[in-house]
């Protein structure tokens, strides 16, 4: 099957929360040896963008968004074993989570998948995670980078709290942030070490911080 068709099917499957189609298209993408970055960034992720826009315009509602999220998870489940296989030695350890008070985790999951695909060891703490839990996991796993996702303006503040917790404990970790309301300007204001708008950019960002 042509690459363009597979990417279009991946996008459509998320937009129409079609689990059967997403499984078929993901398997087709693997058979055609499409890079995981493209499968997620140019296929599945594009579909999720459309879902976000339609939700913002009130063309669809929470149940449909949940259904699209579950479709995304079904695809990531198929891709996970490939990403776990890695490409040789792990390049470093990143603790990823959605910050305290926030349960949005699709974008964070996409970032985790991309980082694993690029050969980083990713400790995924899930969502609604406190600064202390970030630090404990980083200590335990000898991580270099902490990545915090926030999808609501109300939970952006938890990103600042994480930076402050790292400073207060004089921990050696670099903090990077993302999520729709987050920006480079916000990251500069709170003294973060990095920001990336998309999961594609996160690989380069983490690579630079760990090098
Ligand atoms: C899906 C979704 C949900 C799902 C989440 C399912 C799940 N398992 O994650 C459900 C239905 C559960 C949900 C719930 C709620 N939601 Co909601 N949700 C969305 C929606 C439509 C899409 C978010 C998404 O998944 N986008 C797709 C992913 C791929 O993109 P992304 O998250 O931005 O991630 C990319 C980048 O940002 C970046 N990135 C992300 N994280 C990180 C981290 C790092 C370290 C880096 C470097 C980069 C990075 O890379 C990712 C991939 O490219 C957004 C609308 C929107 N436009 O964002 C609203 C939205 C975020 N939700 C919103 C709200 C209000 C809620 C609720 C409070 C609703 C309610 N009344 O109950 C609850 C939240 C409760 C809580 N305490 O968290 C608001 C937030 C408003 C605000 N500005 O504060 C939004 C903006 C919708 C709106 N316009 O009102 N939601």
Coordinates of C-alpha atoms and ligand atoms in Angstrom, one line a residue, residues 48 52 55-56 62 65-66 69 96 101-108 110-111 147-149 151-153 176-180 196-199 202, ligand 1:
X48 CA -5.7 14.0 16.9
X52 CA -8.8 18.9 19.1
X55 CA -13.8 19.8 20.0
X56 CA -12.8 23.4 20.3
X62 CA -16.1 14.7 25.3
X65 CA -12.7 12.8 22.2
X66 CA -12.4 9.9 24.6
X69 CA -8.0 8.8 22.6
X96 CA 7.8 12.0 31.6
X101 CA -4.1 18.3 38.5
X102 CA -4.1 17.4 34.8
X103 CA -5.3 14.2 33.3
X104 CA -4.6 14.8 29.6
X105 CA -2.0 12.3 28.5
X106 CA -2.3 11.7 24.8
X107 CA 0.4 14.3 23.9
X108 CA 2.6 13.0 26.7
X110 CA 3.1 10.5 21.9
X111 CA 6.2 12.2 23.3
X147 CA 9.4 16.3 30.9
X148 CA 6.1 17.7 32.1
X149 CA 3.0 18.0 30.0
X151 CA -2.9 20.9 28.7
X152 CA -4.8 23.5 30.8
X153 CA -4.0 27.1 31.7
X176 CA 11.4 20.5 29.7
X177 CA 7.8 21.3 29.1
X178 CA 5.0 21.1 26.5
X179 CA 1.3 20.9 26.0
X180 CA -1.1 23.2 24.1
X196 CA 9.0 21.8 22.2
X197 CA 5.8 22.4 20.4
X198 CA 5.6 18.9 18.9
X199 CA 6.7 15.4 19.6
X202 CA 11.3 16.6 21.5
Ligands
LIG1 C1 -8.4 14.9 24.4 C2 -8.8 15.9 25.4 C3 -9.4 15.5 26.6 C4 -9.5 14.0 27.0 C5 -8.1 13.5 27.5 C6 -7.9 12.0 27.2 C7 -6.6 11.6 27.6 N1 -6.5 10.3 27.9 O1 -5.6 12.3 27.5 C8 -10.6 14.1 28.1 C9 -11.9 13.9 27.4 C10 -10.4 13.1 29.3 C11 -10.4 15.5 28.6 C12 -10.8 16.0 29.8 C13 -10.8 17.3 30.2 N2 -10.5 18.4 29.4 CO1 -9.7 18.2 27.6 N3 -9.1 18.3 25.9 C14 -8.8 17.3 25.0 C15 -8.4 18.0 23.7 C16 -9.6 17.9 22.7 C17 -7.2 17.4 22.9 C18 -5.9 17.2 23.7 C19 -5.0 16.3 22.9 O2 -4.9 15.1 23.3 N4 -4.4 16.8 21.9 C20 -3.6 15.9 21.0 C21 -2.1 15.8 21.5 C22 -1.3 14.9 20.5 O3 -1.6 17.1 21.4 P1 -0.9 17.8 22.7 O4 -1.5 17.2 24.0 O5 -0.9 19.3 22.5 O6 0.6 17.3 22.7 C23 1.5 17.7 21.7 C24 2.4 18.9 22.1 O7 1.7 19.8 22.9 C25 3.6 18.3 22.7 N5 3.7 18.0 24.1 C26 2.7 17.5 24.9 N6 3.1 17.2 26.1 C27 4.4 17.5 26.1 C28 5.4 17.4 27.1 C29 6.7 17.8 26.9 C30 7.7 17.7 27.9 C31 7.0 18.3 25.6 C32 8.4 18.8 25.4 C33 6.1 18.4 24.6 C34 4.8 18.0 24.8 O8 3.8 17.1 21.9 C35 2.5 16.5 21.7 C36 2.6 15.8 20.3 O9 3.0 16.6 19.3 C37 -8.0 19.4 24.1 C38 -8.2 20.5 23.0 C39 -6.9 21.0 22.5 N7 -7.1 21.7 21.4 O10 -5.8 20.7 23.0 C40 -9.0 19.6 25.3 C41 -8.7 20.6 26.4 C42 -7.2 20.6 26.8 N8 -9.4 20.1 27.6 C43 -9.9 21.1 28.3 C44 -10.7 20.9 29.5 C45 -11.3 22.1 30.1 C46 -10.9 19.6 30.0 C47 -11.7 19.2 31.2 C48 -11.6 20.1 32.4 C49 -13.2 19.1 30.8 C50 -14.2 18.8 31.8 N9 -15.1 19.8 31.9 O11 -14.2 17.9 32.5 C51 -11.2 17.8 31.5 C52 -9.8 17.8 32.3 C53 -9.9 17.3 33.7 C54 -8.4 17.4 34.3 N10 -8.3 17.5 35.6 O12 -7.4 17.3 33.6 C55 -9.6 22.5 27.7 C56 -8.5 23.2 28.6 C57 -8.8 24.7 28.6 C58 -7.7 25.5 29.2 N11 -7.1 26.3 28.4 O13 -7.5 25.4 30.4 C59 -9.2 22.1 26.3 C60 -8.1 23.1 25.6 C61 -10.5 22.2 25.4 C62 -11.2 23.5 25.4 N12 -10.9 24.3 24.4 O14 -11.9 23.8 26.3 N13 -9.9 16.3 27.6

